[in-house]
PDB file of C-alpha atoms in Angstrom:
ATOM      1  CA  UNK A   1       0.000   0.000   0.000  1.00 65.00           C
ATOM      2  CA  UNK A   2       1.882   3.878  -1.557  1.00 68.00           C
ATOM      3  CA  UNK A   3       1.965   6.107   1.166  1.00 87.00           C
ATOM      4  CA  UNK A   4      -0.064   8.361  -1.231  1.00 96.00           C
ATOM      5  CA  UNK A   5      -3.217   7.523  -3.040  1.00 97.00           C
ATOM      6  CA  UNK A   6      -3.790   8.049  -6.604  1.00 98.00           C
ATOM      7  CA  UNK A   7      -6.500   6.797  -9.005  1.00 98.00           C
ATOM      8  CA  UNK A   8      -5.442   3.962 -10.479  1.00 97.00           C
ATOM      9  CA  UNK A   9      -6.688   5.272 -13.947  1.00 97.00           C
ATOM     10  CA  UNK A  10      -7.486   8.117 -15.312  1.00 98.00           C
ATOM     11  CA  UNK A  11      -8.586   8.798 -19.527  1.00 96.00           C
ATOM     12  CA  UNK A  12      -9.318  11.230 -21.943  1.00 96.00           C
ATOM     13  CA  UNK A  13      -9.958  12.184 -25.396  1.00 96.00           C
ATOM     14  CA  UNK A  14      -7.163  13.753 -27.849  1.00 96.00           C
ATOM     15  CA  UNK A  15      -7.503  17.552 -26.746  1.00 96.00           C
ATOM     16  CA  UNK A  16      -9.203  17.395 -23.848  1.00 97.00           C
ATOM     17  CA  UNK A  17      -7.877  18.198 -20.194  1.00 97.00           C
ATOM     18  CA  UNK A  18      -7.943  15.337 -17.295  1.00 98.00           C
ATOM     19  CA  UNK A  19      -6.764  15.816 -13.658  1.00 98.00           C
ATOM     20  CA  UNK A  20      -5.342  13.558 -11.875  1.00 98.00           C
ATOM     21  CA  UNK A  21      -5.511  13.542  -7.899  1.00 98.00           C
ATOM     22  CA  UNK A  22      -2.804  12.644  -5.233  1.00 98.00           C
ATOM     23  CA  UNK A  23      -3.833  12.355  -1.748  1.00 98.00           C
ATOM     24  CA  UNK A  24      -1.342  12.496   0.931  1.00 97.00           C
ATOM     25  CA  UNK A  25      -1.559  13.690   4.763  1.00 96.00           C
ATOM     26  CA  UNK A  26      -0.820  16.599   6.869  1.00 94.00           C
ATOM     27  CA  UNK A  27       2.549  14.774   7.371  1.00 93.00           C
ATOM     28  CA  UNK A  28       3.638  14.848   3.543  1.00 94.00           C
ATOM     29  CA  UNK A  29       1.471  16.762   1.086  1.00 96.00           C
ATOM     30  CA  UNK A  30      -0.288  18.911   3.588  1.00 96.00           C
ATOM     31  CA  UNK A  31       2.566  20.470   5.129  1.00 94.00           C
ATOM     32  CA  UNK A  32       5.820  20.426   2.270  1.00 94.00           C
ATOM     33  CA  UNK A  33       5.411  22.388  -1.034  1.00 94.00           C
ATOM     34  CA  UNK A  34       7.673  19.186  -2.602  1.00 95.00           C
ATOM     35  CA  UNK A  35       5.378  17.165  -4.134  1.00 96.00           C
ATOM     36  CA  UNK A  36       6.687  15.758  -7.656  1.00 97.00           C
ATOM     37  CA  UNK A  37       5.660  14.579 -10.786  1.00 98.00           C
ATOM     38  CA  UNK A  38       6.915  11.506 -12.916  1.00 98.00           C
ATOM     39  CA  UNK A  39       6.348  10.584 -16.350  1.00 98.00           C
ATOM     40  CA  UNK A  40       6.688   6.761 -16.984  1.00 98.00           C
ATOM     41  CA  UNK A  41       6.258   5.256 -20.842  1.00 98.00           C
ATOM     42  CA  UNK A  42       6.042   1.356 -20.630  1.00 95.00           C
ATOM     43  CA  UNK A  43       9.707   0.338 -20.064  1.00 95.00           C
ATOM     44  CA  UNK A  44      10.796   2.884 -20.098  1.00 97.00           C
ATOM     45  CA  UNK A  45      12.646   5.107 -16.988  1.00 98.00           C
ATOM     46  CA  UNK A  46      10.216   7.897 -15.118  1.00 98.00           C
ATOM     47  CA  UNK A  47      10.771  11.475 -15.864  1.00 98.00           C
ATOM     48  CA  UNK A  48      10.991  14.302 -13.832  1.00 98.00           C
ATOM     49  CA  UNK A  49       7.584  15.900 -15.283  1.00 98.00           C
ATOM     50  CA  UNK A  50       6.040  18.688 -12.134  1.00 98.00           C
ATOM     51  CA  UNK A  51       8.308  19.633  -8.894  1.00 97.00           C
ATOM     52  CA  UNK A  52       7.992  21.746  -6.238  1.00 96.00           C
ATOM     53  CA  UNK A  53       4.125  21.389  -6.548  1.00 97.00           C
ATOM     54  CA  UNK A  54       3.650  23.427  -9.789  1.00 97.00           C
ATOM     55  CA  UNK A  55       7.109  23.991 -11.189  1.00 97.00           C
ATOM     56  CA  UNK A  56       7.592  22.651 -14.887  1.00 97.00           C
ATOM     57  CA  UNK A  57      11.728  21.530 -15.606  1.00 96.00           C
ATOM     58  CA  UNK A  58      12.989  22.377 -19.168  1.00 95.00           C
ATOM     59  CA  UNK A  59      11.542  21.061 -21.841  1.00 94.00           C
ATOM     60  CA  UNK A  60       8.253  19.747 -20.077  1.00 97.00           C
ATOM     61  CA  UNK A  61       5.216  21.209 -22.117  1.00 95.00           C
ATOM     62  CA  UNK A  62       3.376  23.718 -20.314  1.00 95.00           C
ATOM     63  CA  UNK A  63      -0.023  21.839 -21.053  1.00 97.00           C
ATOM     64  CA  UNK A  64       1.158  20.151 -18.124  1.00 98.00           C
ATOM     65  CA  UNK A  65       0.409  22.176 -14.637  1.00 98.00           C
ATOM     66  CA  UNK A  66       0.345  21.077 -11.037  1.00 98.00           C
ATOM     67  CA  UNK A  67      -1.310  22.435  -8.170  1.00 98.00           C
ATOM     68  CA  UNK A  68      -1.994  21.565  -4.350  1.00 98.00           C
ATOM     69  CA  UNK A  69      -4.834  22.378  -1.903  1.00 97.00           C
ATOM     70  CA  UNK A  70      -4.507  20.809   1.878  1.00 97.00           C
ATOM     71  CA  UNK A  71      -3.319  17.105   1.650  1.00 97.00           C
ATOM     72  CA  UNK A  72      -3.955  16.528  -2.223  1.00 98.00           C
ATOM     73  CA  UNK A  73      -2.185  17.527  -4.893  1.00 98.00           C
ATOM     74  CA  UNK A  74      -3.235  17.315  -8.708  1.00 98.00           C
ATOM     75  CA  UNK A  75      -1.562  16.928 -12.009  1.00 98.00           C
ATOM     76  CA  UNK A  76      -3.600  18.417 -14.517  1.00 98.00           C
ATOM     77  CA  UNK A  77      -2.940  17.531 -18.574  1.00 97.00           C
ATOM     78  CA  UNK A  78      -4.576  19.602 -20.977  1.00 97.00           C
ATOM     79  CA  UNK A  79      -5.242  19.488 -24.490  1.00 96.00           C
ATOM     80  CA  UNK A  80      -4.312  15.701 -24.426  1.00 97.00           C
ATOM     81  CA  UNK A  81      -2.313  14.223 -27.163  1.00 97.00           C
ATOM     82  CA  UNK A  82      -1.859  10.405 -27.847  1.00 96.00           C
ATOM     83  CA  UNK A  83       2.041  10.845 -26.566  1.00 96.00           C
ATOM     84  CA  UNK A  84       0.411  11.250 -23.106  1.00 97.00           C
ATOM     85  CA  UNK A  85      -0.549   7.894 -22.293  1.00 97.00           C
ATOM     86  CA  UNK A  86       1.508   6.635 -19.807  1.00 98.00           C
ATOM     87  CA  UNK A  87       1.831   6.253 -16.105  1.00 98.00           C
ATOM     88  CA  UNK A  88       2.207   9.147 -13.652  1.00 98.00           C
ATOM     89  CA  UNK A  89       3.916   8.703 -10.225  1.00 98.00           C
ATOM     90  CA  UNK A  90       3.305  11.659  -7.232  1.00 98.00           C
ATOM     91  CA  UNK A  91       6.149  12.050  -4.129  1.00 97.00           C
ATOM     92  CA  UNK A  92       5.947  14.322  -1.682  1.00 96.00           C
ATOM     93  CA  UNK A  93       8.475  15.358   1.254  1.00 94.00           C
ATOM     94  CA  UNK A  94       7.629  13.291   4.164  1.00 93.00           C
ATOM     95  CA  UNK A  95       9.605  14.496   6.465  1.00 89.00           C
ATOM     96  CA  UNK A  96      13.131  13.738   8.309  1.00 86.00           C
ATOM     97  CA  UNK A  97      11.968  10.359   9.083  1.00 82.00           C
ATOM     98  CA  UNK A  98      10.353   9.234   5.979  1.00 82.00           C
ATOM     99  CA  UNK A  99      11.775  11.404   4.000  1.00 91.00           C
ATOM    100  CA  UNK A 100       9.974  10.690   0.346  1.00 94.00           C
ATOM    101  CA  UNK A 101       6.858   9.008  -0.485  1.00 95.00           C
ATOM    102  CA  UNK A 102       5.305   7.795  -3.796  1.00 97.00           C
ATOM    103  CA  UNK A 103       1.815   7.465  -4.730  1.00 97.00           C
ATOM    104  CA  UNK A 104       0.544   4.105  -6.767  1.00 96.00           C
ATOM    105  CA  UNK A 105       0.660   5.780  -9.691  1.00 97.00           C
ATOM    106  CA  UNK A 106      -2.372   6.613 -12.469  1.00 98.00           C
ATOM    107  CA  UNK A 107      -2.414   4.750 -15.903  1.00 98.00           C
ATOM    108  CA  UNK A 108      -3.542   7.755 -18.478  1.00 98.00           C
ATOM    109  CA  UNK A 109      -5.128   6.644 -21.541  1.00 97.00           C
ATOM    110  CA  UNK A 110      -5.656   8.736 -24.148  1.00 96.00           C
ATOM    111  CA  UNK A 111      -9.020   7.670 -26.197  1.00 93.00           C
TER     112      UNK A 111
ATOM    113  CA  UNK B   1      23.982  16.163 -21.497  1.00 93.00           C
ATOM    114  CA  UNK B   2      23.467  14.328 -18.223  1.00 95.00           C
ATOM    115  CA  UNK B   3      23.504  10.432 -18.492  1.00 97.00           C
ATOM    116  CA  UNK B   4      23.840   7.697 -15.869  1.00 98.00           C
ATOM    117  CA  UNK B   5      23.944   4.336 -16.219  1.00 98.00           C
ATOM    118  CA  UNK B   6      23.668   1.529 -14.359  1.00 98.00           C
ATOM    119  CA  UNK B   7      24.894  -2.131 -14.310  1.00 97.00           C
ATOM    120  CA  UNK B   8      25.469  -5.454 -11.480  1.00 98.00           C
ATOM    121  CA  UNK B   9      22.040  -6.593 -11.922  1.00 97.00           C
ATOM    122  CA  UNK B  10      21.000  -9.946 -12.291  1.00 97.00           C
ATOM    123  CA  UNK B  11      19.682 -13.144 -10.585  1.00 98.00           C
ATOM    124  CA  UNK B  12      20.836 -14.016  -6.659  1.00 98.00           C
ATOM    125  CA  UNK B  13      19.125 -16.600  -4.149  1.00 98.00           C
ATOM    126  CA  UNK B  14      17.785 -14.867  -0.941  1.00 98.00           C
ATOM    127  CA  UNK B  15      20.083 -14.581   1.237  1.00 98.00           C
ATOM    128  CA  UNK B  16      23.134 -13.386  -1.029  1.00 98.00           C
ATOM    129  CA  UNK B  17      24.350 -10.517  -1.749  1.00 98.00           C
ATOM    130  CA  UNK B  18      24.518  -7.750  -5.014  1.00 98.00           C
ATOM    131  CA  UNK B  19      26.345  -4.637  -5.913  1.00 98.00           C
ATOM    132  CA  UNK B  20      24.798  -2.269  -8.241  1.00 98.00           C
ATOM    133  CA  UNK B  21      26.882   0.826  -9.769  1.00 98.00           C
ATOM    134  CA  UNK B  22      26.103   3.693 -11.445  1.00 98.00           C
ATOM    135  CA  UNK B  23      27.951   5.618 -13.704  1.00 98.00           C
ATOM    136  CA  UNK B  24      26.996   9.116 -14.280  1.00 98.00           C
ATOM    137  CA  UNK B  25      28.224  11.579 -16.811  1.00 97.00           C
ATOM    138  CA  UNK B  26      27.396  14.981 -18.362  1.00 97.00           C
ATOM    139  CA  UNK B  27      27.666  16.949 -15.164  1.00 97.00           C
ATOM    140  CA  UNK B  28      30.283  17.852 -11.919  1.00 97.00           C
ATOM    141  CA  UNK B  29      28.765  14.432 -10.024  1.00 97.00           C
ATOM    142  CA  UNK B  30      30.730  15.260  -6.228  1.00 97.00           C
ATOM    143  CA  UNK B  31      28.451  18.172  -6.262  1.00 96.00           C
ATOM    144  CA  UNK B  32      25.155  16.207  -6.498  1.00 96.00           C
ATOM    145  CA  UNK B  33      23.393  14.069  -3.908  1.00 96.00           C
ATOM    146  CA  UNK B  34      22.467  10.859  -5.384  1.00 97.00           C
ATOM    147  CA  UNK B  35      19.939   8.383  -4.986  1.00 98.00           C
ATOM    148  CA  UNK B  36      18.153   4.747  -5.809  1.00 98.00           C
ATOM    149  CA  UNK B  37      14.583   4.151  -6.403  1.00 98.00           C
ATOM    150  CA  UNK B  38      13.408   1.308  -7.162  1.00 98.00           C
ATOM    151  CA  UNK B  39      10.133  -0.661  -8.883  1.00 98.00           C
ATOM    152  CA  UNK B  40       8.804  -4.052  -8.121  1.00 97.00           C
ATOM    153  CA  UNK B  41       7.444  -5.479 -11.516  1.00 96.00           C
ATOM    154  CA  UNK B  42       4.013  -4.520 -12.183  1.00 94.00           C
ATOM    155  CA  UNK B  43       4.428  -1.753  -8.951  1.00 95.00           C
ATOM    156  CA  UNK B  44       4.915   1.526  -8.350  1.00 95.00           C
ATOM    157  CA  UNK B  45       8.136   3.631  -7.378  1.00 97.00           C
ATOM    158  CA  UNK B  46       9.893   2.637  -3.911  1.00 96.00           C
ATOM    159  CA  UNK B  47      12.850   5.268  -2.588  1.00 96.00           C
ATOM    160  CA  UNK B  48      15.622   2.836  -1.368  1.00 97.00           C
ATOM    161  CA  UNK B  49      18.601   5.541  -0.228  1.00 97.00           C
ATOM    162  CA  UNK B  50      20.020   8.565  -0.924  1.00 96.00           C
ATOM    163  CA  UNK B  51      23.890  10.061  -0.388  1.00 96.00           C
ATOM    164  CA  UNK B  52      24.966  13.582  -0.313  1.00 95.00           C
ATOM    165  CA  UNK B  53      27.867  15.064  -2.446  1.00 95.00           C
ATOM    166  CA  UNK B  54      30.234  14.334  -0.487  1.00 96.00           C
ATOM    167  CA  UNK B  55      29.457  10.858   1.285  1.00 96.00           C
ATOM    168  CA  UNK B  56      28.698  12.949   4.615  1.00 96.00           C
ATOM    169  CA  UNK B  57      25.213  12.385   4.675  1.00 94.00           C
ATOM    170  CA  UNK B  58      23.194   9.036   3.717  1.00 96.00           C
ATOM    171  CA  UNK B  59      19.925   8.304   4.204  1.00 95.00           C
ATOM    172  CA  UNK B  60      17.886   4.562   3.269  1.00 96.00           C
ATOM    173  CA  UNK B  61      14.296   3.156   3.807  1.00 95.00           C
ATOM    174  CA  UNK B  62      13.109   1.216   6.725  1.00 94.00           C
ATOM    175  CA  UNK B  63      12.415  -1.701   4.314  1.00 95.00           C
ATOM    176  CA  UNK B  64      16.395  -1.306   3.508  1.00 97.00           C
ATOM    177  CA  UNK B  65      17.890  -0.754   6.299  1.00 97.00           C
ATOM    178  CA  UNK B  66      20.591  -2.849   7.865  1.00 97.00           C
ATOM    179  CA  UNK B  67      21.571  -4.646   4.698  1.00 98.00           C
ATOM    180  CA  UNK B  68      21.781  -1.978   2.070  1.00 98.00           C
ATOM    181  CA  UNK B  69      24.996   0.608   1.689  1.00 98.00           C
ATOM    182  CA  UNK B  70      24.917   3.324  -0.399  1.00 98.00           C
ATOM    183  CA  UNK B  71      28.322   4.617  -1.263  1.00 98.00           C
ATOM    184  CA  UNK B  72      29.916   6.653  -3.759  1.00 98.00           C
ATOM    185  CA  UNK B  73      33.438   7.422  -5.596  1.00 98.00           C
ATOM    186  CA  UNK B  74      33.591  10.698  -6.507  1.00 98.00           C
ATOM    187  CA  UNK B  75      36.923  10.106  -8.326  1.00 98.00           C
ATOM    188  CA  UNK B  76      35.034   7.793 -10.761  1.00 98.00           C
ATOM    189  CA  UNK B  77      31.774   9.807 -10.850  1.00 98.00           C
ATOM    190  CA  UNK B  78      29.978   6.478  -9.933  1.00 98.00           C
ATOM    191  CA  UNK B  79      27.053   5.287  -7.140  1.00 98.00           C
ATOM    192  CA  UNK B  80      27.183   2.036  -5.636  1.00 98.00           C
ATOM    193  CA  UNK B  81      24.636   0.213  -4.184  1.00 98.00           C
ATOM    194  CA  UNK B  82      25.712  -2.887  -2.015  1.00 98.00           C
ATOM    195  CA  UNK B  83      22.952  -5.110  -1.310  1.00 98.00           C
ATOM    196  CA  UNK B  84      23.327  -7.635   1.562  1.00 98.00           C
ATOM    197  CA  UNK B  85      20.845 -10.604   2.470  1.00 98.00           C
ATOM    198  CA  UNK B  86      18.357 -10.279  -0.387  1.00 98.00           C
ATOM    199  CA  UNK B  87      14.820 -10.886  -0.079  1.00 98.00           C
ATOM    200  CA  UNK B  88      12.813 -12.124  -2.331  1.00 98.00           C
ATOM    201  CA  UNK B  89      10.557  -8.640  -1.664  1.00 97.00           C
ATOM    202  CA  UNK B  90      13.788  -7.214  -3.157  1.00 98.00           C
ATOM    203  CA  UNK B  91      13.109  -8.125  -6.941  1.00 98.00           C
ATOM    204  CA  UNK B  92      12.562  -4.896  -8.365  1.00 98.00           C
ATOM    205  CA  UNK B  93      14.331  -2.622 -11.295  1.00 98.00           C
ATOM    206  CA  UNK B  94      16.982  -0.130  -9.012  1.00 98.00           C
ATOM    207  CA  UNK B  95      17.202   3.388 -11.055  1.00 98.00           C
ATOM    208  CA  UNK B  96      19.895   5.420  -9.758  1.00 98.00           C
ATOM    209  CA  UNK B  97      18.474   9.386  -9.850  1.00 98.00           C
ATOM    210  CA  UNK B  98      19.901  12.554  -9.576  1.00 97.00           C
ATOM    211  CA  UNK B  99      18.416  14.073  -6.540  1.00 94.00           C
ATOM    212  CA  UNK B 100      18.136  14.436  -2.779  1.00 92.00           C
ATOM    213  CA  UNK B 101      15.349  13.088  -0.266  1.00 90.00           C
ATOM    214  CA  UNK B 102      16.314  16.307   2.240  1.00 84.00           C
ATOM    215  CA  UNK B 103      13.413  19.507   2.868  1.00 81.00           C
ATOM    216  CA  UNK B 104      15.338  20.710  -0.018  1.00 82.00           C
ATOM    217  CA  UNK B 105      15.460  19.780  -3.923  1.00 83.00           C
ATOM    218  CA  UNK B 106      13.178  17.020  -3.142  1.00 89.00           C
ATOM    219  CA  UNK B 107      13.206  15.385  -6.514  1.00 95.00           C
ATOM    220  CA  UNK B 108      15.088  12.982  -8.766  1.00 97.00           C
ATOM    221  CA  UNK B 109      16.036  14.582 -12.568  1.00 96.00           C
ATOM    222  CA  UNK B 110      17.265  12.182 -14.622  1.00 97.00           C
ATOM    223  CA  UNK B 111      17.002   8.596 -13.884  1.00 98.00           C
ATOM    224  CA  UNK B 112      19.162   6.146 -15.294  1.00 98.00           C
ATOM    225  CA  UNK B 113      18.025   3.208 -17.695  1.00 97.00           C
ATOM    226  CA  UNK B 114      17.553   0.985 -14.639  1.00 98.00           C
ATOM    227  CA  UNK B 115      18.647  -2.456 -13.999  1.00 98.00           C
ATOM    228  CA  UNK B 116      16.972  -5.756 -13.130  1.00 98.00           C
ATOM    229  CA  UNK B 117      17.354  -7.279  -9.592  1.00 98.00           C
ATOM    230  CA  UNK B 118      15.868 -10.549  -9.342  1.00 98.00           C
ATOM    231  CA  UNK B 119      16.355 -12.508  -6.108  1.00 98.00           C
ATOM    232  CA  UNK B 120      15.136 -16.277  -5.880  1.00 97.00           C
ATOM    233  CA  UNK B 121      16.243 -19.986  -5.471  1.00 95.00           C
TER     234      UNK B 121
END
């Protein structure tokens, strides 16, 4: 069982936006502004895609945003294209004696 | 551009023991905290243990703990990973990342290609 709870799936059509949630506690998400983003293609290695709750590293498409409100956070995709489909991972801080926690991840299809 | 790779996987009986290395390239690696993350088949991400620039610091999950070390060699820009009385509940892909577990720069950017730890009689 993650420390932080995603859906397991999440879908949408070419163009449209989807959200998807990661719920954490007043321990991780609820307290640290370091909740994280991965990008993972079947096989493939995750990428670094949202950090620092909403921050977007170089090269990351700005049709991808994140945002946080009490102990979820949510990685938000819009205008979806087909190269979106893949899983998405969440961490957050946790603290000096947990230190980083991962959600389940969400499998995005794209319709 | 910024590259690591890692190698030493492979198939061990529970009980034995592994080392994984990771060599990194592309950017001034003694000045980076490092880390390992890794991913059960079919699962989702697990943090494993982190090390600061300069070996000071080094931090590892509960699940880890006592049988994992985490070193480095700055000389050779390369991570290590010694692994010590597998489990079973050890089979997993290790990625080494660049990044820190600490209240600051809490994230891993890049990951390396990963490699395959399988751990059964």
């Amino acid at each position: 069982q993650s420390a932080l709870t995603q859906p397991p799936s999440a879908s949408g059509s070419p163009g449209q936006s989807v959200t998807i949630s990661c719920t954490g506690t007043s321990s991780d998400v609820g307290t640290y502004n370091y909740v994280s983003w991965y990008q993972q293609h079947p096989g493939k290695a995750p990428k670094l895609f949202i950090y620092e709750v909403s921050k977007r590293p170089s090269g990351v498409p700005d049709r991808f945003s994140g945002s946080k409100s009490g102990n979820t956070a949510s990685l938000t995709v819009s205008g979806l294209q087909a190269e979106d489909e893949a899983d998405y991972y969440c961490s957050s801080y946790a603290g000096s004696n947990n230190f980083v926690v991962f959600g389940g991840g969400t499998k995005l299809t794209v319709l | 551009d910024v590259q690591l790779l890692e190698s030493g996987g492979g198939l061990v009986q529970p009980g034995g023991s592994l080392r994984l290395s990771c060599a990194a390239s592309g950017f001034t690696f003694r000045s980076y905290a490092m880390s390992w993350v890794r991913q059960a088949p079919g699962k989702g991400l697990e943090w494993v243990s982190s090390i600061s620039g300069s070996s000071t610091v080094t931090y590892y999950a509960d699940s880890v703990k006592g049988r994992f070390t985490i070193s480095r060699d700055n000389s050779k820009n390369t991570l290590y990973l010694q692994m010590n009385n597998l489990r079973a509940e050890d089979t997993a892909v290790y990625y080494c990342a660049k990044g820190w577990v600490g209240p600051t720069n809490n994230w891993f950017d890049p990951w390396g290609q990963g490699t395959l730890v399988t751990v059964s009689s």
